[in-house]
PDB file of C-alpha atoms in Angstrom:
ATOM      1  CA  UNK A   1       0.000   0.000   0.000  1.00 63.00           C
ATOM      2  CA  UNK A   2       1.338   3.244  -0.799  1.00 83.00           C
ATOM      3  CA  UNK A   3      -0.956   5.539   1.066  1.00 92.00           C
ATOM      4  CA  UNK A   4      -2.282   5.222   4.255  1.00 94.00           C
ATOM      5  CA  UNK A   5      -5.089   7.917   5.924  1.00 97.00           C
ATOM      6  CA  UNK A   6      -5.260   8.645   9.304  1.00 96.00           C
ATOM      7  CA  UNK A   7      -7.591  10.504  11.261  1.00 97.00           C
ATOM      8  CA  UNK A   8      -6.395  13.207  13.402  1.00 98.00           C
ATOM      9  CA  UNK A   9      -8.022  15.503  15.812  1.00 97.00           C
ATOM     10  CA  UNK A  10      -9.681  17.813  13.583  1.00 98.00           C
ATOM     11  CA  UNK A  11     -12.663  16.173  11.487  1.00 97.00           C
ATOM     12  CA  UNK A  12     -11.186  16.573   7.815  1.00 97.00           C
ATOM     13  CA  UNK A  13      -7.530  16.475   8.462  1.00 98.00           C
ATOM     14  CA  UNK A  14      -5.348  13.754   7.156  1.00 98.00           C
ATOM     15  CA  UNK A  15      -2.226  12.801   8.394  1.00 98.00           C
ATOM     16  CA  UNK A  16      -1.063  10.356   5.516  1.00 97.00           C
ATOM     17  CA  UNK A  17       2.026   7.977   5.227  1.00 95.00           C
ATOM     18  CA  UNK A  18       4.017   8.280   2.339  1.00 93.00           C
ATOM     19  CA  UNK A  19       5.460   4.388   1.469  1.00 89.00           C
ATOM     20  CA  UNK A  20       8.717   4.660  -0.704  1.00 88.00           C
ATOM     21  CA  UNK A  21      10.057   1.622  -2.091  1.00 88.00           C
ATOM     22  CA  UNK A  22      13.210   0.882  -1.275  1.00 89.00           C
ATOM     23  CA  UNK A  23      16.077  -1.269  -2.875  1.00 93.00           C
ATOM     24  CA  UNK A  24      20.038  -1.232  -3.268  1.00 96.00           C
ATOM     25  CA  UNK A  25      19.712   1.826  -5.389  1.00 95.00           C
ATOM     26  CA  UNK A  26      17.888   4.057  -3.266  1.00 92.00           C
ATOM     27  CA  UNK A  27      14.019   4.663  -2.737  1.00 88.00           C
ATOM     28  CA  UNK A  28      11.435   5.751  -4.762  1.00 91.00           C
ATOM     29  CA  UNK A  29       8.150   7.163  -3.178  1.00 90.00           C
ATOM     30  CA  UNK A  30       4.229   8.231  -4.792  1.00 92.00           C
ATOM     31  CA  UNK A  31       3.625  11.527  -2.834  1.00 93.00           C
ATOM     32  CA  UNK A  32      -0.050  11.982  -4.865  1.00 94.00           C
ATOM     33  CA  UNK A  33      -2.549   9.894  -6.568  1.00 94.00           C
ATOM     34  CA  UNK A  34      -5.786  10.887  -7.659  1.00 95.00           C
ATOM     35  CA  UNK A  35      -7.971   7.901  -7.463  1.00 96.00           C
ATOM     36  CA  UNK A  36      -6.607   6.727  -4.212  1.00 95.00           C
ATOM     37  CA  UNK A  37      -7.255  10.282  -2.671  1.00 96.00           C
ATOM     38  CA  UNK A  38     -10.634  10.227  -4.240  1.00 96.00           C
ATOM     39  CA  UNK A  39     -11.633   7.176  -2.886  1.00 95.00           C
ATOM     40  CA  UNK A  40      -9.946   8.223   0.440  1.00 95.00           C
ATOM     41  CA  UNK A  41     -12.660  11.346  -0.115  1.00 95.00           C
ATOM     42  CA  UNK A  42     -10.293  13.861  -0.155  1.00 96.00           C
ATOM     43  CA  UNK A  43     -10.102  16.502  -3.044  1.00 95.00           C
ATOM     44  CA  UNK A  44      -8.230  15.383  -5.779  1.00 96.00           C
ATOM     45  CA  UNK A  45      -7.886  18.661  -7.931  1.00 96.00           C
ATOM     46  CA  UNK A  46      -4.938  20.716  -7.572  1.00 97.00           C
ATOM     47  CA  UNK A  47      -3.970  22.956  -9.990  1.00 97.00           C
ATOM     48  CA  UNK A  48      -1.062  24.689  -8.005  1.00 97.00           C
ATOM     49  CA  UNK A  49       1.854  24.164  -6.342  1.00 97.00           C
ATOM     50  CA  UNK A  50       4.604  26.086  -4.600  1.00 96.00           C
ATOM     51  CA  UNK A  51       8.103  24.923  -2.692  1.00 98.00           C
ATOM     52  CA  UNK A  52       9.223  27.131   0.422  1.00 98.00           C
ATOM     53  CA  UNK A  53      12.902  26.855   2.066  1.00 98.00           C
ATOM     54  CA  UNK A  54      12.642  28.026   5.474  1.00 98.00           C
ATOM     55  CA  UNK A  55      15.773  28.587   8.073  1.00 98.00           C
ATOM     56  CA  UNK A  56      15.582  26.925  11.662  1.00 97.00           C
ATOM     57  CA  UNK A  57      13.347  28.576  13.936  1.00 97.00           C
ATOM     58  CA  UNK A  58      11.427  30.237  10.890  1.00 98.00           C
ATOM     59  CA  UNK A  59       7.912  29.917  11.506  1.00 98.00           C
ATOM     60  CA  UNK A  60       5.485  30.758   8.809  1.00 98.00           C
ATOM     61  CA  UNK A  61       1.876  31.251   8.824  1.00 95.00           C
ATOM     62  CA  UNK A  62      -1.349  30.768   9.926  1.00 98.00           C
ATOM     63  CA  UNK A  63      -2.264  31.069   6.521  1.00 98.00           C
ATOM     64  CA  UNK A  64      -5.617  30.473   4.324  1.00 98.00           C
ATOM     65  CA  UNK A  65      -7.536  31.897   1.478  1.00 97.00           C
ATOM     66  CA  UNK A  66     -10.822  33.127   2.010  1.00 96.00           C
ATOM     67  CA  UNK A  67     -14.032  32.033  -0.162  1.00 96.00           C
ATOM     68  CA  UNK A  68     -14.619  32.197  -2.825  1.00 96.00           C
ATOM     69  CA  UNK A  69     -10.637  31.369  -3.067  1.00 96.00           C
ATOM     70  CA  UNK A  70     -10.967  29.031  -0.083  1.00 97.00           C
ATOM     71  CA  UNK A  71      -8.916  25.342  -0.438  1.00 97.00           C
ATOM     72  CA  UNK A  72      -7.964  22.442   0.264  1.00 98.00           C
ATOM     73  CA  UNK A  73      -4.092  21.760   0.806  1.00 98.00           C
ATOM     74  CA  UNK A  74      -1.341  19.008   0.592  1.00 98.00           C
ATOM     75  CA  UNK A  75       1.957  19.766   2.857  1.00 98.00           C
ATOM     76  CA  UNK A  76       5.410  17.676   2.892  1.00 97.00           C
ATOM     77  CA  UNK A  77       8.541  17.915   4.211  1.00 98.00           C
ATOM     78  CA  UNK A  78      10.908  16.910   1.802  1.00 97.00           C
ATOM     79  CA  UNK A  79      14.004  17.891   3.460  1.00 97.00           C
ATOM     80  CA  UNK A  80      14.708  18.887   6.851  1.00 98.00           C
ATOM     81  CA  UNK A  81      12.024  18.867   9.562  1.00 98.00           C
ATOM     82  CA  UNK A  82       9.478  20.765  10.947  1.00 98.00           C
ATOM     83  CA  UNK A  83       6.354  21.471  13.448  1.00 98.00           C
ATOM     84  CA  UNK A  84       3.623  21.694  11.170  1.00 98.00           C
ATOM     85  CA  UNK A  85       0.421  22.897  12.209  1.00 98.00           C
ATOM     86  CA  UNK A  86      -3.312  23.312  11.306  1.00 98.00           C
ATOM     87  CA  UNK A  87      -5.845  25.446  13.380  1.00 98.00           C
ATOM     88  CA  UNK A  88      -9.739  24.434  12.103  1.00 98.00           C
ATOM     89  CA  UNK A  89     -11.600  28.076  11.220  1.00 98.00           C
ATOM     90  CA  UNK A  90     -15.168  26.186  10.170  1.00 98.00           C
ATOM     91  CA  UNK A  91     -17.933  27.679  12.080  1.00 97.00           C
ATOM     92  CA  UNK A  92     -19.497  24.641  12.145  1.00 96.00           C
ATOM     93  CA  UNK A  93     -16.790  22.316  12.892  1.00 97.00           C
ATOM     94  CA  UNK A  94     -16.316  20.223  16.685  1.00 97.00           C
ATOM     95  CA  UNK A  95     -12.877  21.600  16.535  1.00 98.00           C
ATOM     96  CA  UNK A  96     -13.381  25.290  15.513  1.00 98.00           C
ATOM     97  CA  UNK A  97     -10.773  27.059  16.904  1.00 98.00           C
ATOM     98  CA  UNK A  98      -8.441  24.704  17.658  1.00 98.00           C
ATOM     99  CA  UNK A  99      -5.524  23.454  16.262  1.00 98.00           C
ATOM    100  CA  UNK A 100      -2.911  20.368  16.512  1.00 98.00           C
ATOM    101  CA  UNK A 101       0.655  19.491  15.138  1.00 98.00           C
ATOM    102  CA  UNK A 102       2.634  17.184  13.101  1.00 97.00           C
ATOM    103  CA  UNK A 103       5.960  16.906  12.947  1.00 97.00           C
ATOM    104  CA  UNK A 104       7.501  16.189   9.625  1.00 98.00           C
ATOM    105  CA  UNK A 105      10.789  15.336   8.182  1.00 96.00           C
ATOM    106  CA  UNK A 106      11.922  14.282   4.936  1.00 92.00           C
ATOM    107  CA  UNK A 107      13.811  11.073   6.657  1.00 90.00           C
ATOM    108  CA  UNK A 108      10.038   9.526   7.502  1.00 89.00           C
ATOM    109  CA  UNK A 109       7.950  10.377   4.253  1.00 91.00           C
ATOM    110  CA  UNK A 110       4.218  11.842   5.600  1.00 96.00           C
ATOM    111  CA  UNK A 111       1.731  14.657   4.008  1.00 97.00           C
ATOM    112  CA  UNK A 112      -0.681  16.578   5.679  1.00 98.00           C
ATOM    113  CA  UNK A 113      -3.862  17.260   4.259  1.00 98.00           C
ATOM    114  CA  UNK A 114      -6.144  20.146   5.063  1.00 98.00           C
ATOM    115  CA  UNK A 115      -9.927  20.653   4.233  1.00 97.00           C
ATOM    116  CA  UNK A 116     -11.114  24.431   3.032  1.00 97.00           C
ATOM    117  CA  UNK A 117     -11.126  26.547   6.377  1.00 98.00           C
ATOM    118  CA  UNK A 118      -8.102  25.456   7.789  1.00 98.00           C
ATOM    119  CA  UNK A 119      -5.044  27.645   8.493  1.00 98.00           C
ATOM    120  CA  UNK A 120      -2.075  26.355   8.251  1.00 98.00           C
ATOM    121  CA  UNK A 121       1.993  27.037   9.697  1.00 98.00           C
ATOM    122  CA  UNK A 122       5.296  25.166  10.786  1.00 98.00           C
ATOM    123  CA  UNK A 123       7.842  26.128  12.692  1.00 98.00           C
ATOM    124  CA  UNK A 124      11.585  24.322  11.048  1.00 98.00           C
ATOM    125  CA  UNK A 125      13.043  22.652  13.516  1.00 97.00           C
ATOM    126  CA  UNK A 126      16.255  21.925  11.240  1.00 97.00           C
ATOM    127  CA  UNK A 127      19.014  24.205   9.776  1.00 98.00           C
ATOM    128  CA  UNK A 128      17.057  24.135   6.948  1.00 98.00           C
ATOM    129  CA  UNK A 129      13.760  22.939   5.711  1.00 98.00           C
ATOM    130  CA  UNK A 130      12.010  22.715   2.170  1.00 98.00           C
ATOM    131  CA  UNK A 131       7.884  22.224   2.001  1.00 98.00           C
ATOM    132  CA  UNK A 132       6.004  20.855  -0.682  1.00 97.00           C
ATOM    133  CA  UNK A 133       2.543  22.216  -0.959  1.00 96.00           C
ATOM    134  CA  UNK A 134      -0.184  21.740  -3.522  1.00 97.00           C
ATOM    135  CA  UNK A 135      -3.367  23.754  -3.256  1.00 98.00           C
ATOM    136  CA  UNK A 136      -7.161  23.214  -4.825  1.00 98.00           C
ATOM    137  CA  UNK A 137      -7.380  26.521  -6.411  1.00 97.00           C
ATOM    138  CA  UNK A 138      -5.074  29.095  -7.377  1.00 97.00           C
ATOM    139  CA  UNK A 139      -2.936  31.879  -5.255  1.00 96.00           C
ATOM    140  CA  UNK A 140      -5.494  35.127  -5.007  1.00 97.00           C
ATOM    141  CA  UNK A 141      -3.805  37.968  -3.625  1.00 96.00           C
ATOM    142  CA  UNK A 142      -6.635  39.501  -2.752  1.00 95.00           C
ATOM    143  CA  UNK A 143      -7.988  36.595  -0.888  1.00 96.00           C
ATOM    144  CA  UNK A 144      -4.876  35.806   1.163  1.00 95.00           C
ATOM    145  CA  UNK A 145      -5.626  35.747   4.757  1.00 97.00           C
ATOM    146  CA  UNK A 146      -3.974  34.555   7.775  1.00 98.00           C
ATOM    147  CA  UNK A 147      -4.598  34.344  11.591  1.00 98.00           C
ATOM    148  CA  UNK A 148      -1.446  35.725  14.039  1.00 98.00           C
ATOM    149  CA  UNK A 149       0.437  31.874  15.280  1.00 97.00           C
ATOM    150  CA  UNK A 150       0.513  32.535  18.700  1.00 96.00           C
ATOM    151  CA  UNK A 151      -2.922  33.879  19.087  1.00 98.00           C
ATOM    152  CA  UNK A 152      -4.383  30.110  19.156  1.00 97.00           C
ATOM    153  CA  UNK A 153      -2.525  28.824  22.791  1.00 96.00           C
ATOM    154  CA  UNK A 154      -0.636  26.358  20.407  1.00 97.00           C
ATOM    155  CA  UNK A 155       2.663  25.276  22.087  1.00 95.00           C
ATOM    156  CA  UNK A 156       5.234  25.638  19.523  1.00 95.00           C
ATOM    157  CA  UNK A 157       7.902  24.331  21.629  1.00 91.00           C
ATOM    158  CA  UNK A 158      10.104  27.404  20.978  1.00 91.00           C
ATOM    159  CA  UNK A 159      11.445  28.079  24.806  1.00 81.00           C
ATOM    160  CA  UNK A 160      12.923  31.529  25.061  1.00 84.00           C
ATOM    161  CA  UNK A 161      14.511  31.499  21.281  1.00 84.00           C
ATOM    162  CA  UNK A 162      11.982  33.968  19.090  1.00 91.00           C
ATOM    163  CA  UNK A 163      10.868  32.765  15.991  1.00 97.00           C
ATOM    164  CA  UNK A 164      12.015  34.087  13.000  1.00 97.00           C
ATOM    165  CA  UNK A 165       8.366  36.028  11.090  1.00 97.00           C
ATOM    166  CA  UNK A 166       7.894  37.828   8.092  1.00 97.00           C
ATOM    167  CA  UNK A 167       6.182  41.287   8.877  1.00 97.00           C
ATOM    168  CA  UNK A 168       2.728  39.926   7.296  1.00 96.00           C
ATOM    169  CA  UNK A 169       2.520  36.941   9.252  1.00 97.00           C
ATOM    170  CA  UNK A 170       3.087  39.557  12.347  1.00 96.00           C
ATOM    171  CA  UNK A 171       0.795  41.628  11.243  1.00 97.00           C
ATOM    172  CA  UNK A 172      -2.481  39.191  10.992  1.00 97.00           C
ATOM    173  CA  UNK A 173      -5.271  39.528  13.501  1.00 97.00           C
ATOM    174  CA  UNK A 174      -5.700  37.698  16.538  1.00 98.00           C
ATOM    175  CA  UNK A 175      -8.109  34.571  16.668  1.00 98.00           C
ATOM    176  CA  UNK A 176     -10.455  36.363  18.923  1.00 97.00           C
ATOM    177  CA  UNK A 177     -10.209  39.855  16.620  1.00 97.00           C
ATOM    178  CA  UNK A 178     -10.924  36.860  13.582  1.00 96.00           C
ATOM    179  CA  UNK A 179     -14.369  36.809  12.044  1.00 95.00           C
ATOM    180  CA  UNK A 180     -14.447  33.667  10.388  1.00 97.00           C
ATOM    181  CA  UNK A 181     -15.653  33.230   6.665  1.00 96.00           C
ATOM    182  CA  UNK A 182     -16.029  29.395   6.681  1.00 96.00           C
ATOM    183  CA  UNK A 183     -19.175  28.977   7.645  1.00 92.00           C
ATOM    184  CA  UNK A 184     -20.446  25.797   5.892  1.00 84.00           C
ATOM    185  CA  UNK A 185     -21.390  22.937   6.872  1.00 81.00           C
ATOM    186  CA  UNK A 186     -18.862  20.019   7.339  1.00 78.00           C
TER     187      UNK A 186
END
């Protein structure tokens, strides 16, 4: 089996093993397919993807596009490793407001996936780190949203050491200021 789905603590979310195949020459490993995912019932439509290389204690996020923009997301590690996290911003969701963590490394192959109306961040944990990421709809500037990552009482594991932040992830609004768009039903 190349894939397997599991269930994490917010409905939606998908924290999937990657299986490479190994031999004497190295490993080879399937990070997407679409029937599998479909019949997994995850969206299987992505018609972008971007690559990010992040320093250690970089953290980037909580970010998310808003409707009509809104989507789904795939997120690796393939090198280096990182704290990756989702917060749930679906009105209508068990788990609205809250969020929980992966870590990820490109030694031990895993994606997460995200539904529309999550927000998602990592902190790198490495020297370096690069993320994969594919996304259900295209990049809409004007749609580009985040929520401020320690606004959420998510334990990052930082210590004293301050995270490295570009000034528009600083600048987002709190999760109480938030009023959130995502307001379907799950």
């Amino acid at each position: 089996m190349q894939f397997t789905f599991n269930d994490t603590a917010i409905p939606g979310v998908k924290l999937i093993t990657l299986n490479a195949i190994a031999d004497d020459r190295g490993w080879f490993l399937k990070t997407f397919h679409a029937p599998t995912f479909a019949a997994a019932g995850l969206e299987t439509d992505f018609p972008e993807s971007f690559v990010s290389l992040s320093k250690r204690n970089v953290i980037r996020g909580m970010h998310f596009q808003q409707p009509p923009y809104d989507h789904a997301k795939i997120v690796r590690c393939v090198t280096g490793k990182v704290m990756d996290v989702v917060l749930d911003l679906r009105t209508q969701s068990p788990t609205f407001k809250q969020a929980t963590g992966f870590l990820l490394n490109g030694a031990n192959p895993a994606a997460v996936y995200m539904p529309c109306g999550a927000a998602h961040g990592f902190l790198t944990l490495s020297d370096e780190a690069v993320l994969e990421y594919y996304t259900s709809t295209v990049h809409q500037p004007a749609c580009d949203s985040g929520v401020r990552w320690d606004s959420f009482g998510f334990d990052w594991g930082l210590g004293d050491a301050p995270p490295t932040l570009s000034l528009r992830d600083q600048a987002f609004a709190t999760l109480a200021e938030f009023i959130s768009p995502f307001s379907e039903p799950i």
